[in-house]
């Protein structure tokens, strides 16, 4: 909760926040590597009190097959 990911890199080496923002503006699903492994999530931007936030709700897939299918989408 309230994690600053400014310096975190995505799978391709680009900043993860850039990838999240690109998806979150319209709202959508994305997959990425996180501290506990591969994560599949829905991300969306929301505004509150003049500030813009990225809301990210995700889960860690139960198996590698699901993870691979999400990465190649």
Short mmCIF file of C-alpha atoms in Angstrom, two decimals:
data_model
loop_
_atom_site.label_atom_id
_atom_site.label_comp_id
_atom_site.label_asym_id
_atom_site.label_seq_id
_atom_site.Cartn_x
_atom_site.Cartn_y
_atom_site.Cartn_z
CA UNK A 1 0.00 0.00 0.00
CA UNK A 2 1.29 3.46 -0.98
CA UNK A 3 4.49 2.06 -2.44
CA UNK A 4 6.76 4.40 -4.40
CA UNK A 5 7.88 2.48 -7.51
CA UNK A 6 9.61 5.37 -9.27
CA UNK A 7 12.93 3.48 -9.54
CA UNK A 8 11.44 0.00 -10.20
CA UNK A 9 12.16 -1.44 -13.65
CA UNK A 10 9.69 -3.52 -15.65
CA UNK A 11 10.38 -6.76 -17.49
CA UNK A 12 11.82 -4.95 -20.50
CA UNK A 13 14.03 -2.69 -18.38
CA UNK A 14 11.82 0.39 -18.77
CA UNK A 15 10.50 2.10 -15.63
CA UNK A 16 7.49 0.12 -14.36
CA UNK A 17 5.64 3.34 -13.54
CA UNK A 18 5.71 4.35 -17.23
CA UNK A 19 4.18 1.03 -18.22
CA UNK A 20 1.54 1.32 -15.49
CA UNK A 21 0.60 4.87 -16.46
CA UNK A 22 0.18 3.90 -20.10
CA UNK A 23 -2.36 1.23 -19.13
CA UNK A 24 -3.90 3.02 -16.13
CA UNK A 25 -5.04 6.13 -18.03
CA UNK A 26 -7.72 4.08 -19.77
CA UNK A 27 -7.88 1.38 -17.09
CA UNK A 28 -6.81 -2.13 -17.95
CA UNK A 29 -4.94 -5.30 -17.13
CA UNK A 30 -1.21 -5.75 -17.13
CA UNK A 31 1.31 -8.32 -15.98
CA UNK A 32 4.71 -7.71 -14.43
CA UNK A 33 7.34 -9.08 -12.08
CA UNK A 34 6.98 -8.00 -8.46
CA UNK A 35 8.67 -8.82 -5.16
CA UNK A 36 6.84 -12.14 -4.72
CA UNK A 37 7.04 -13.16 -8.38
CA UNK A 38 4.84 -12.65 -11.43
CA UNK A 39 1.73 -10.52 -10.81
CA UNK A 40 -1.39 -10.00 -12.94
CA UNK A 41 -3.25 -6.78 -12.12
CA UNK A 42 -5.90 -4.25 -13.11
CA UNK A 43 -4.61 -0.66 -12.96
CA UNK A 44 -6.51 2.62 -13.22
CA UNK A 45 -5.83 6.26 -12.43
CA UNK A 46 -8.12 8.06 -9.99
CA UNK A 47 -8.16 11.66 -8.83
CA UNK A 48 -8.73 12.77 -5.25
CA UNK A 49 -8.28 16.27 -3.87
CA UNK A 50 -6.47 17.40 -7.01
CA UNK A 51 -3.93 14.54 -6.92
CA UNK A 52 -3.75 11.66 -9.41
CA UNK A 53 -3.13 8.16 -8.07
CA UNK A 54 -2.68 4.77 -9.70
CA UNK A 55 -4.89 2.11 -8.14
CA UNK A 56 -3.52 -1.39 -8.68
CA UNK A 57 -5.41 -4.54 -7.72
CA UNK A 58 -3.79 -7.82 -8.61
CA UNK A 59 -3.00 -11.39 -7.75
CA UNK A 60 -0.19 -13.89 -8.04
CA UNK A 61 -1.18 -16.67 -10.45
CA UNK A 62 -1.25 -20.20 -9.13
CA UNK A 63 0.84 -21.66 -11.91
CA UNK A 64 3.46 -20.81 -14.51
CA UNK A 65 1.17 -21.66 -17.45
CA UNK A 66 -1.16 -18.78 -16.57
CA UNK A 67 1.81 -16.44 -16.12
CA UNK A 68 3.25 -17.27 -19.54
CA UNK A 69 -0.12 -16.80 -21.27
CA UNK A 70 -0.44 -13.33 -19.70
CA UNK A 71 3.05 -12.28 -20.76
CA UNK A 72 2.53 -13.18 -24.41
CA UNK A 73 -0.82 -11.36 -24.72
#
